[in-house]
mmCIF file of N, CA and C in Angstrom:
data_model
loop_
_atom_site.group_PDB
_atom_site.id
_atom_site.type_symbol
_atom_site.label_atom_id
_atom_site.label_comp_id
_atom_site.label_asym_id
_atom_site.label_seq_id
_atom_site.Cartn_x
_atom_site.Cartn_y
_atom_site.Cartn_z
ATOM 1 N N GLN A 1 0.840 -1.187 0.018
ATOM 2 C CA GLN A 1 0.168 -0.009 0.085
ATOM 3 C C GLN A 1 0.850 1.324 0.066
ATOM 4 N N LEU A 2 0.535 2.166 -0.853
ATOM 5 C CA LEU A 2 1.414 3.378 -1.012
ATOM 6 C C LEU A 2 0.669 4.532 -0.176
ATOM 7 N N VAL A 3 1.279 5.055 0.664
ATOM 8 C CA VAL A 3 0.742 6.227 1.441
ATOM 9 C C VAL A 3 1.484 7.476 1.190
ATOM 10 N N SER A 4 0.619 8.490 1.093
ATOM 11 C CA SER A 4 1.289 9.811 0.763
ATOM 12 C C SER A 4 0.819 10.789 1.948
ATOM 13 N N ILE A 5 1.692 11.783 2.160
ATOM 14 C CA ILE A 5 1.408 12.818 3.215
ATOM 15 C C ILE A 5 1.841 13.967 2.481
ATOM 16 N N SER A 6 0.813 14.948 2.596
ATOM 17 C CA SER A 6 1.205 16.317 1.963
ATOM 18 C C SER A 6 1.322 17.405 3.013
ATOM 19 N N TYR A 7 2.414 18.055 2.966
ATOM 20 C CA TYR A 7 2.780 19.052 4.051
ATOM 21 C C TYR A 7 3.295 20.329 3.123
ATOM 22 N N ASN A 8 2.758 21.410 3.381
ATOM 23 C CA ASN A 8 3.016 22.605 2.510
ATOM 24 C C ASN A 8 3.316 22.282 1.131
ATOM 25 N N HIS A 9 2.362 21.687 0.461
ATOM 26 C CA HIS A 9 2.334 21.224 -0.873
ATOM 27 C C HIS A 9 3.535 20.455 -1.203
ATOM 28 N N VAL A 10 4.077 19.807 -0.412
ATOM 29 C CA VAL A 10 5.136 18.701 -0.753
ATOM 30 C C VAL A 10 4.700 17.327 -0.437
ATOM 31 N N LEU A 11 4.700 16.715 -1.262
ATOM 32 C CA LEU A 11 4.187 15.181 -1.102
ATOM 33 C C LEU A 11 5.236 14.391 -0.539
ATOM 34 N N PHE A 12 5.116 13.472 0.459
ATOM 35 C CA PHE A 12 6.028 12.505 0.781
ATOM 36 C C PHE A 12 5.202 11.104 0.614
ATOM 37 N N PHE A 13 6.038 10.058 0.187
ATOM 38 C CA PHE A 13 5.361 8.834 -0.093
ATOM 39 C C PHE A 13 6.036 7.778 0.696
ATOM 40 N N SER A 14 5.349 6.782 1.019
ATOM 41 C CA SER A 14 5.928 5.631 1.729
ATOM 42 C C SER A 14 5.200 4.411 1.349
ATOM 43 N N SER A 15 6.028 3.210 1.220
ATOM 44 C CA SER A 15 5.499 2.031 0.756
ATOM 45 C C SER A 15 5.199 1.196 2.116
ATOM 46 N N SER A 16 5.529 1.624 3.324
ATOM 47 C CA SER A 16 5.233 1.043 4.482
ATOM 48 C C SER A 16 3.762 0.790 4.660
ATOM 49 N N PRO A 17 3.406 -0.100 5.420
ATOM 50 C CA PRO A 17 1.955 -0.358 5.586
ATOM 51 C C PRO A 17 1.334 0.388 6.785
ATOM 52 N N ALA A 18 1.630 1.824 6.517
ATOM 53 C CA ALA A 18 1.058 2.666 7.607
ATOM 54 C C ALA A 18 -0.661 2.583 7.587
ATOM 55 N N MET A 19 -0.956 2.761 8.933
ATOM 56 C CA MET A 19 -2.378 2.760 9.176
ATOM 57 C C MET A 19 -3.074 4.141 8.992
ATOM 58 N N ALA A 20 -2.859 4.766 7.914
ATOM 59 C CA ALA A 20 -3.438 6.102 7.692
ATOM 60 C C ALA A 20 -4.934 6.287 7.926
ATOM 61 N N SER A 21 -5.666 5.076 7.750
ATOM 62 C CA SER A 21 -7.136 5.174 7.886
ATOM 63 C C SER A 21 -7.457 5.006 9.214
ATOM 64 N N LYS A 22 -6.745 4.701 10.274
ATOM 65 C CA LYS A 22 -7.174 4.482 11.598
ATOM 66 C C LYS A 22 -7.449 5.970 12.194
ATOM 67 N N LEU A 23 -8.662 6.117 12.879
ATOM 68 C CA LEU A 23 -8.885 7.364 13.430
ATOM 69 C C LEU A 23 -8.884 7.396 14.769
ATOM 70 N N PHE A 24 -8.149 8.492 15.445
ATOM 71 C CA PHE A 24 -8.008 8.587 16.818
ATOM 72 C C PHE A 24 -8.653 9.877 17.336
ATOM 73 N N SER A 25 -9.209 9.919 18.490
ATOM 74 C CA SER A 25 -9.697 11.210 19.203
ATOM 75 C C SER A 25 -8.577 11.774 19.852
ATOM 76 N N LEU A 26 -8.603 12.972 20.334
ATOM 77 C CA LEU A 26 -7.555 13.597 21.251
ATOM 78 C C LEU A 26 -7.418 12.683 22.551
ATOM 79 N N ALA A 27 -8.542 12.316 23.065
ATOM 80 C CA ALA A 27 -8.378 11.460 24.259
ATOM 81 C C ALA A 27 -7.697 10.212 23.961
ATOM 82 N N ASP A 28 -7.856 9.644 22.728
ATOM 83 C CA ASP A 28 -6.984 8.301 22.523
ATOM 84 C C ASP A 28 -5.681 8.759 22.499
ATOM 85 N N VAL A 29 -5.233 9.915 21.866
ATOM 86 C CA VAL A 29 -3.829 10.258 21.704
ATOM 87 C C VAL A 29 -3.218 10.500 23.185
ATOM 88 N N ALA A 30 -4.012 11.044 23.961
ATOM 89 C CA ALA A 30 -3.545 11.540 25.339
ATOM 90 C C ALA A 30 -3.073 10.329 26.079
ATOM 91 N N LYS A 31 -3.750 9.112 25.834
ATOM 92 C CA LYS A 31 -3.369 7.993 26.613
ATOM 93 C C LYS A 31 -1.861 7.468 26.249
ATOM 94 N N HIS A 32 -1.350 8.022 25.231
ATOM 95 C CA HIS A 32 -0.022 7.585 24.736
ATOM 96 C C HIS A 32 1.057 8.629 25.106
ATOM 97 N N ASN A 33 1.220 8.725 26.460
ATOM 98 C CA ASN A 33 2.268 9.621 26.822
ATOM 99 C C ASN A 33 3.035 8.961 28.057
ATOM 100 N N THR A 34 3.336 7.715 27.706
ATOM 101 C CA THR A 34 4.141 6.926 28.790
ATOM 102 C C THR A 34 5.424 6.657 28.197
ATOM 103 N N LYS A 35 6.396 5.951 28.855
ATOM 104 C CA LYS A 35 7.690 5.669 28.478
ATOM 105 C C LYS A 35 7.618 4.621 27.284
ATOM 106 N N ASN A 36 6.654 3.872 27.340
ATOM 107 C CA ASN A 36 6.555 2.755 26.331
ATOM 108 C C ASN A 36 5.612 3.054 25.144
ATOM 109 N N SER A 37 4.968 4.270 25.210
ATOM 110 C CA SER A 37 4.089 4.549 24.073
ATOM 111 C C SER A 37 3.836 5.987 24.190
ATOM 112 N N LYS A 38 4.333 6.750 23.126
ATOM 113 C CA LYS A 38 4.371 8.055 22.824
ATOM 114 C C LYS A 38 3.731 8.316 21.532
ATOM 115 N N TYR A 39 2.665 9.011 21.567
ATOM 116 C CA TYR A 39 1.964 9.484 20.166
ATOM 117 C C TYR A 39 1.853 11.012 20.265
ATOM 118 N N ILE A 40 2.164 11.499 19.273
ATOM 119 C CA ILE A 40 1.861 13.130 18.921
ATOM 120 C C ILE A 40 1.120 13.331 17.782
ATOM 121 N N VAL A 41 0.433 14.527 17.704
ATOM 122 C CA VAL A 41 -0.229 14.781 16.642
ATOM 123 C C VAL A 41 0.312 15.954 15.953
ATOM 124 N N ILE A 42 0.354 15.851 14.544
ATOM 125 C CA ILE A 42 1.096 16.994 13.706
ATOM 126 C C ILE A 42 0.210 17.117 12.565
ATOM 127 N N ASP A 43 -0.430 18.347 12.342
ATOM 128 C CA ASP A 43 -1.327 18.588 11.224
ATOM 129 C C ASP A 43 -2.392 17.642 11.178
ATOM 130 N N ASP A 44 -3.051 17.226 12.346
ATOM 131 C CA ASP A 44 -4.203 16.368 12.265
ATOM 132 C C ASP A 44 -3.803 14.910 11.974
ATOM 133 N N LYS A 45 -2.564 14.467 11.878
ATOM 134 C CA LYS A 45 -2.176 13.221 11.798
ATOM 135 C C LYS A 45 -1.364 12.675 13.085
ATOM 136 N N VAL A 46 -1.666 11.352 13.369
ATOM 137 C CA VAL A 46 -1.240 10.818 14.528
ATOM 138 C C VAL A 46 0.087 9.974 14.327
ATOM 139 N N TYR A 47 1.122 10.381 15.143
ATOM 140 C CA TYR A 47 2.510 9.556 14.808
ATOM 141 C C TYR A 47 2.731 8.920 16.002
ATOM 142 N N ASN A 48 3.337 7.718 15.990
ATOM 143 C CA ASN A 48 3.937 6.956 17.023
ATOM 144 C C ASN A 48 5.543 7.343 16.919
ATOM 145 N N VAL A 49 5.905 8.099 18.080
ATOM 146 C CA VAL A 49 7.164 8.424 18.031
ATOM 147 C C VAL A 49 8.074 7.601 19.140
ATOM 148 N N THR A 50 7.532 6.778 19.570
ATOM 149 C CA THR A 50 8.144 5.894 20.787
ATOM 150 C C THR A 50 9.383 5.363 20.439
ATOM 151 N N LYS A 51 9.724 4.960 19.303
ATOM 152 C CA LYS A 51 10.991 4.357 18.944
ATOM 153 C C LYS A 51 11.958 5.464 18.437
ATOM 154 N N PHE A 52 11.375 6.677 18.199
ATOM 155 C CA PHE A 52 12.189 7.784 17.723
ATOM 156 C C PHE A 52 12.811 8.726 18.683
ATOM 157 N N VAL A 53 12.244 8.499 20.012
ATOM 158 C CA VAL A 53 12.745 9.317 21.033
ATOM 159 C C VAL A 53 14.287 9.558 21.275
ATOM 160 N N ASP A 54 14.903 8.321 21.318
ATOM 161 C CA ASP A 54 16.471 8.610 21.388
ATOM 162 C C ASP A 54 17.181 9.026 20.219
ATOM 163 N N GLU A 55 16.552 8.972 19.121
ATOM 164 C CA GLU A 55 17.141 9.557 17.818
ATOM 165 C C GLU A 55 16.923 10.905 17.578
ATOM 166 N N HIS A 56 15.907 11.695 18.348
ATOM 167 C CA HIS A 56 15.442 12.853 18.067
ATOM 168 C C HIS A 56 16.634 13.927 18.193
ATOM 169 N N PRO A 57 17.052 14.696 17.137
ATOM 170 C CA PRO A 57 18.082 15.486 17.431
ATOM 171 C C PRO A 57 18.027 16.637 18.453
ATOM 172 N N GLY A 58 16.825 17.078 18.696
ATOM 173 C CA GLY A 58 16.455 18.010 19.582
ATOM 174 C C GLY A 58 16.423 17.500 21.123
ATOM 175 N N GLY A 59 16.784 16.175 21.165
ATOM 176 C CA GLY A 59 16.602 15.574 22.681
ATOM 177 C C GLY A 59 15.313 14.726 22.886
ATOM 178 N N ALA A 60 15.345 13.903 23.874
ATOM 179 C CA ALA A 60 14.161 13.110 24.295
ATOM 180 C C ALA A 60 13.244 14.075 25.026
ATOM 181 N N GLU A 61 13.668 15.010 25.642
ATOM 182 C CA GLU A 61 12.816 15.805 26.595
ATOM 183 C C GLU A 61 11.795 16.646 25.738
ATOM 184 N N VAL A 62 12.092 16.976 24.544
ATOM 185 C CA VAL A 62 11.028 17.645 23.742
ATOM 186 C C VAL A 62 9.884 16.668 23.393
ATOM 187 N N ILE A 63 10.183 15.547 23.082
ATOM 188 C CA ILE A 63 9.114 14.538 22.731
ATOM 189 C C ILE A 63 8.471 14.067 23.989
ATOM 190 N N ASP A 64 9.119 13.952 25.126
ATOM 191 C CA ASP A 64 8.454 13.688 26.293
ATOM 192 C C ASP A 64 7.597 14.532 26.893
ATOM 193 N N GLN A 65 7.635 15.949 26.557
ATOM 194 C CA GLN A 65 6.878 16.899 27.030
ATOM 195 C C GLN A 65 5.594 17.037 26.137
ATOM 196 N N LEU A 66 5.767 16.581 24.845
ATOM 197 C CA LEU A 66 4.705 16.738 23.902
ATOM 198 C C LEU A 66 3.810 15.446 23.532
ATOM 199 N N ALA A 67 4.388 14.312 24.204
ATOM 200 C CA ALA A 67 3.657 13.124 24.089
ATOM 201 C C ALA A 67 2.270 13.153 24.530
ATOM 202 N N GLY A 68 1.327 12.767 23.796
ATOM 203 C CA GLY A 68 -0.050 12.651 24.013
ATOM 204 C C GLY A 68 -0.736 13.972 23.657
ATOM 205 N N LEU A 69 0.000 14.945 23.115
ATOM 206 C CA LEU A 69 -0.633 16.178 22.756
ATOM 207 C C LEU A 69 -0.540 16.560 21.203
ATOM 208 N N ASP A 70 -1.172 17.458 20.879
ATOM 209 C CA ASP A 70 -1.137 17.997 19.384
ATOM 210 C C ASP A 70 0.083 18.909 19.519
ATOM 211 N N ALA A 71 1.162 18.571 18.692
ATOM 212 C CA ALA A 71 2.519 19.185 18.736
ATOM 213 C C ALA A 71 2.722 20.095 17.433
ATOM 214 N N THR A 72 1.679 20.309 16.768
ATOM 215 C CA THR A 72 1.648 21.141 15.466
ATOM 216 C C THR A 72 2.520 22.349 15.516
ATOM 217 N N ASN A 73 2.184 23.184 16.630
ATOM 218 C CA ASN A 73 2.905 24.475 16.765
ATOM 219 C C ASN A 73 4.141 24.358 17.139
ATOM 220 N N ALA A 74 4.531 23.321 18.025
ATOM 221 C CA ALA A 74 6.052 23.283 18.379
ATOM 222 C C ALA A 74 6.836 22.647 17.258
ATOM 223 N N PHE A 75 6.153 21.816 16.390
ATOM 224 C CA PHE A 75 7.027 21.245 15.355
ATOM 225 C C PHE A 75 7.241 22.295 14.125
ATOM 226 N N ASP A 76 6.096 22.957 13.877
ATOM 227 C CA ASP A 76 6.348 24.169 12.921
ATOM 228 C C ASP A 76 7.329 25.322 13.396
ATOM 229 N N ASP A 77 7.232 25.572 14.684
ATOM 230 C CA ASP A 77 7.990 26.769 15.119
ATOM 231 C C ASP A 77 9.452 26.522 15.297
ATOM 232 N N ILE A 78 9.818 25.424 15.342
ATOM 233 C CA ILE A 78 11.121 24.898 15.316
ATOM 234 C C ILE A 78 11.852 24.906 13.963
ATOM 235 N N GLY A 79 11.105 24.847 12.862
ATOM 236 C CA GLY A 79 11.549 25.017 11.505
ATOM 237 C C GLY A 79 12.096 23.657 11.224
ATOM 238 N N HIS A 80 11.388 22.519 11.184
ATOM 239 C CA HIS A 80 11.966 21.162 10.831
ATOM 240 C C HIS A 80 12.311 21.090 9.322
ATOM 241 N N THR A 81 13.325 20.484 8.801
ATOM 242 C CA THR A 81 13.604 20.365 7.391
ATOM 243 C C THR A 81 12.592 19.421 6.755
ATOM 244 N N ALA A 82 12.796 19.534 5.409
ATOM 245 C CA ALA A 82 12.040 18.570 4.663
ATOM 246 C C ALA A 82 12.396 17.169 4.971
ATOM 247 N N ASP A 83 13.640 16.877 5.255
ATOM 248 C CA ASP A 83 14.035 15.431 5.784
ATOM 249 C C ASP A 83 13.343 15.012 6.926
ATOM 250 N N ALA A 84 13.313 15.943 8.116
ATOM 251 C CA ALA A 84 12.546 15.757 9.169
ATOM 252 C C ALA A 84 11.092 15.357 8.984
ATOM 253 N N ARG A 85 10.514 16.169 8.064
ATOM 254 C CA ARG A 85 9.107 15.950 7.674
ATOM 255 C C ARG A 85 8.975 14.580 6.823
ATOM 256 N N ALA A 86 9.954 14.294 6.079
ATOM 257 C CA ALA A 86 9.857 12.848 5.466
ATOM 258 C C ALA A 86 9.935 11.819 6.288
ATOM 259 N N GLN A 87 10.650 12.043 7.579
ATOM 260 C CA GLN A 87 10.613 10.807 8.463
ATOM 261 C C GLN A 87 9.340 10.509 8.968
ATOM 262 N N LEU A 88 8.467 11.436 9.110
ATOM 263 C CA LEU A 88 7.232 11.382 9.683
ATOM 264 C C LEU A 88 6.395 10.197 8.936
ATOM 265 N N VAL A 89 6.523 10.016 7.748
ATOM 266 C CA VAL A 89 5.795 9.111 6.969
ATOM 267 C C VAL A 89 5.934 7.778 7.567
ATOM 268 N N ASP A 90 7.083 7.317 8.195
ATOM 269 C CA ASP A 90 7.253 6.012 8.677
ATOM 270 C C ASP A 90 6.679 5.848 10.094
ATOM 271 N N LEU A 91 6.275 7.079 10.729
ATOM 272 C CA LEU A 91 5.841 6.965 12.096
ATOM 273 C C LEU A 91 4.435 7.195 12.215
ATOM 274 N N LEU A 92 3.692 7.413 11.041
ATOM 275 C CA LEU A 92 2.310 7.552 10.835
ATOM 276 C C LEU A 92 1.436 6.332 11.370
ATOM 277 N N VAL A 93 0.576 6.488 12.267
ATOM 278 C CA VAL A 93 -0.297 5.484 12.635
ATOM 279 C C VAL A 93 -1.748 5.810 12.311
ATOM 280 N N GLY A 94 -2.136 7.052 12.058
ATOM 281 C CA GLY A 94 -3.654 7.480 11.716
ATOM 282 C C GLY A 94 -3.796 8.888 11.746
ATOM 283 N N GLU A 95 -5.123 9.293 11.803
ATOM 284 C CA GLU A 95 -5.391 10.653 11.731
ATOM 285 C C GLU A 95 -6.419 10.890 12.930
ATOM 286 N N LEU A 96 -6.388 12.334 13.193
ATOM 287 C CA LEU A 96 -7.592 12.695 14.177
ATOM 288 C C LEU A 96 -9.067 12.486 13.579
ATOM 289 N N ARG A 97 -9.885 12.214 14.464
ATOM 290 C CA ARG A 97 -11.220 12.303 14.076
ATOM 291 C C ARG A 97 -11.639 13.587 13.671
ATOM 292 N N GLU A 98 -12.472 13.720 12.779
ATOM 293 C CA GLU A 98 -12.855 15.087 12.148
ATOM 294 C C GLU A 98 -13.443 16.100 13.293
ATOM 295 N N GLU A 99 -14.095 15.581 14.372
ATOM 296 C CA GLU A 99 -14.453 16.472 15.349
ATOM 297 C C GLU A 99 -13.450 17.088 16.329
ATOM 298 N N ASP A 100 -12.338 16.305 16.262
ATOM 299 C CA ASP A 100 -11.061 16.901 17.051
ATOM 300 C C ASP A 100 -10.073 17.609 16.255
ATOM 301 N N ARG A 101 -10.252 17.785 15.028
ATOM 302 C CA ARG A 101 -9.140 18.455 14.134
ATOM 303 C C ARG A 101 -9.253 19.870 14.489
ATOM 304 N N GLY A 102 -7.929 20.528 14.636
ATOM 305 C CA GLY A 102 -7.889 21.784 14.913
ATOM 306 C C GLY A 102 -8.147 22.355 16.239
ATOM 307 N N LYS A 103 -8.574 21.497 17.330
ATOM 308 C CA LYS A 103 -9.024 21.735 18.640
ATOM 309 C C LYS A 103 -7.937 22.064 19.511
ATOM 310 N N ASN A 104 -6.776 21.396 19.396
ATOM 311 C CA ASN A 104 -5.826 21.282 20.302
ATOM 312 C C ASN A 104 -4.552 21.773 19.970
ATOM 313 N N THR A 105 -4.315 22.443 18.808
ATOM 314 C CA THR A 105 -3.098 22.840 18.423
ATOM 315 C C THR A 105 -2.438 23.824 19.217
ATOM 316 N N LYS A 106 -2.969 24.628 19.872
ATOM 317 C CA LYS A 106 -2.314 25.818 20.702
ATOM 318 C C LYS A 106 -2.346 25.383 22.143
ATOM 319 N N SER A 107 -3.089 24.523 22.451
ATOM 320 C CA SER A 107 -3.004 24.075 23.919
ATOM 321 C C SER A 107 -1.752 23.278 24.319
ATOM 322 N N ALA A 108 -1.022 22.606 23.390
ATOM 323 C CA ALA A 108 0.144 21.815 23.704
ATOM 324 C C ALA A 108 1.299 22.779 23.963
ATOM 325 N N GLN A 109 1.273 24.015 23.496
ATOM 326 C CA GLN A 109 2.111 25.020 23.709
ATOM 327 C C GLN A 109 2.165 25.619 25.229
ATOM 328 N N ALA A 110 0.895 25.466 25.792
ATOM 329 C CA ALA A 110 0.544 25.944 27.035
ATOM 330 C C ALA A 110 0.780 24.918 28.165
ATOM 331 N N GLN A 111 0.827 23.523 27.739
ATOM 332 C CA GLN A 111 0.906 22.552 28.672
ATOM 333 C C GLN A 111 2.223 22.726 29.367
ATOM 334 N N THR A 112 2.125 22.295 30.572
ATOM 335 C CA THR A 112 3.502 22.407 31.396
ATOM 336 C C THR A 112 3.929 20.877 31.815
ATOM 337 N N VAL A 113 5.020 20.829 31.778
ATOM 338 C CA VAL A 113 5.551 19.416 32.328
ATOM 339 C C VAL A 113 6.758 19.884 33.234
ATOM 340 N N ASN A 114 6.635 19.275 34.494
ATOM 341 C CA ASN A 114 7.580 19.655 35.646
ATOM 342 C C ASN A 114 7.787 21.094 35.759
ATOM 343 N N GLY A 115 6.737 21.815 35.601
ATOM 344 C CA GLY A 115 6.780 23.245 35.885
ATOM 345 C C GLY A 115 7.451 24.051 34.525
ATOM 346 N N SER A 116 7.687 23.479 33.396
ATOM 347 C CA SER A 116 8.302 24.196 32.345
ATOM 348 C C SER A 116 7.308 24.082 31.142
ATOM 349 N N THR A 117 7.470 24.870 30.122
ATOM 350 C CA THR A 117 6.617 24.844 28.873
ATOM 351 C C THR A 117 7.603 24.380 27.791
ATOM 352 N N PRO A 118 7.156 23.656 26.743
ATOM 353 C CA PRO A 118 7.878 23.439 25.718
ATOM 354 C C PRO A 118 8.472 24.546 25.106
ATOM 355 N N SER A 119 9.766 24.722 24.795
ATOM 356 C CA SER A 119 10.369 25.827 24.247
ATOM 357 C C SER A 119 11.386 25.360 23.249
ATOM 358 N N ASN A 120 11.612 26.173 22.160
ATOM 359 C CA ASN A 120 12.708 25.880 21.133
ATOM 360 C C ASN A 120 13.959 26.587 21.530
ATOM 361 N N GLY A 121 14.086 27.333 22.690
ATOM 362 C CA GLY A 121 15.227 28.005 22.894
ATOM 363 C C GLY A 121 15.557 29.404 22.281
ATOM 364 N N TRP A 122 14.774 29.671 21.285
ATOM 365 C CA TRP A 122 14.968 31.003 20.784
ATOM 366 C C TRP A 122 14.621 32.157 21.551
ATOM 367 N N THR A 123 13.541 32.009 22.277
ATOM 368 C CA THR A 123 12.994 32.956 23.105
ATOM 369 C C THR A 123 14.101 33.374 24.230
ATOM 370 N N SER A 124 14.709 32.347 24.993
ATOM 371 C CA SER A 124 15.740 32.762 25.771
ATOM 372 C C SER A 124 17.001 33.443 25.041
ATOM 373 N N LEU A 125 17.197 32.902 23.958
ATOM 374 C CA LEU A 125 18.349 33.622 23.210
ATOM 375 C C LEU A 125 18.171 35.130 22.890
ATOM 376 N N ILE A 126 16.929 35.285 22.491
ATOM 377 C CA ILE A 126 16.481 36.680 22.085
ATOM 378 C C ILE A 126 16.499 37.574 23.392
ATOM 379 N N LEU A 127 15.958 37.077 24.351
ATOM 380 C CA LEU A 127 15.875 37.979 25.723
ATOM 381 C C LEU A 127 17.406 38.161 26.175
ATOM 382 N N LEU A 128 18.217 37.238 26.079
ATOM 383 C CA LEU A 128 19.681 37.257 26.427
ATOM 384 C C LEU A 128 20.208 38.427 25.689
ATOM 385 N N ALA A 129 20.000 38.519 24.347
ATOM 386 C CA ALA A 129 20.634 39.428 23.364
ATOM 387 C C ALA A 129 20.158 40.826 23.795
ATOM 388 N N VAL A 130 18.654 41.000 24.147
ATOM 389 C CA VAL A 130 18.180 42.302 24.395
ATOM 390 C C VAL A 130 18.813 42.723 25.681
ATOM 391 N N ALA A 131 19.021 41.746 26.807
ATOM 392 C CA ALA A 131 19.535 42.156 27.988
ATOM 393 C C ALA A 131 20.901 42.647 27.880
ATOM 394 N N VAL A 132 21.720 41.941 27.011
ATOM 395 C CA VAL A 132 23.003 42.553 26.744
ATOM 396 C C VAL A 132 23.064 43.848 26.146
ATOM 397 N N ALA A 133 22.349 43.979 25.221
ATOM 398 C CA ALA A 133 22.239 45.221 24.389
ATOM 399 C C ALA A 133 21.791 46.415 25.486
ATOM 400 N N LEU A 134 20.840 46.186 26.185
ATOM 401 C CA LEU A 134 20.560 47.225 27.236
ATOM 402 C C LEU A 134 21.688 47.435 28.255
ATOM 403 N N ALA A 135 22.300 46.454 28.667
ATOM 404 C CA ALA A 135 23.421 46.519 29.622
ATOM 405 C C ALA A 135 24.533 47.452 28.810
ATOM 406 N N ALA A 136 24.933 47.121 27.593
ATOM 407 C CA ALA A 136 25.912 47.940 26.980
ATOM 408 C C ALA A 136 25.361 49.359 26.691
ATOM 409 N N PHE A 137 24.196 49.688 26.483
ATOM 410 C CA PHE A 137 23.594 50.958 26.149
ATOM 411 C C PHE A 137 23.717 51.668 27.545
ATOM 412 N N SER A 138 23.324 50.902 28.579
ATOM 413 C CA SER A 138 23.312 51.603 29.988
ATOM 414 C C SER A 138 24.670 52.068 30.297
ATOM 415 N N PHE A 139 25.761 51.189 30.114
ATOM 416 C CA PHE A 139 26.920 51.313 30.620
ATOM 417 C C PHE A 139 27.575 52.656 29.765
ATOM 418 N N THR A 140 27.395 52.573 28.403
ATOM 419 C CA THR A 140 27.901 53.771 27.700
ATOM 420 C C THR A 140 27.148 55.040 27.960
ATOM 421 N N TYR A 141 25.928 54.999 28.189
ATOM 422 C CA TYR A 141 25.136 56.163 28.561
ATOM 423 C C TYR A 141 25.653 56.814 29.952
ATOM 424 N N PHE A 142 25.703 55.845 30.818
ATOM 425 C CA PHE A 142 26.191 56.600 32.217
ATOM 426 C C PHE A 142 27.752 56.862 32.220
ATOM 427 N N GLN A 143 28.485 56.406 31.360
ATOM 428 C CA GLN A 143 29.774 56.796 31.374
ATOM 429 C C GLN A 143 30.185 58.060 30.829
ATOM 430 N N SER A 144 29.334 58.559 30.028
ATOM 431 C CA SER A 144 29.540 59.961 29.515
ATOM 432 C C SER A 144 28.875 61.007 30.235
#
């Protein structure tokens, strides 16, 4: 069976017997947030990322925080490459039910795990740069 996934008008194909026709509710996906079973939703498609956790270039913590959630915003915000998107094809296990599509995309960003929110690190870097610039400006201003 040939399975195709379209993302931003780019088609990815896989000959793996992915179960693209299996439908999941958000509640079904939420049950898969354990060490032995990690599912995430990206663009209304459900992926089993359990075996990918140790291979994830961004570290296991990112997937651990988003397991069981709609990770669309986090996935898009980090700017994954076409190769990363192509890897999703082999992890596909189904799709969200129609009534759950688009419901939970933003809530994954607000979820907290151990008191922290998922972040791609850019926010901290930008804040650090602004703080350094303000410190340099203040130093220069008060020296004159």
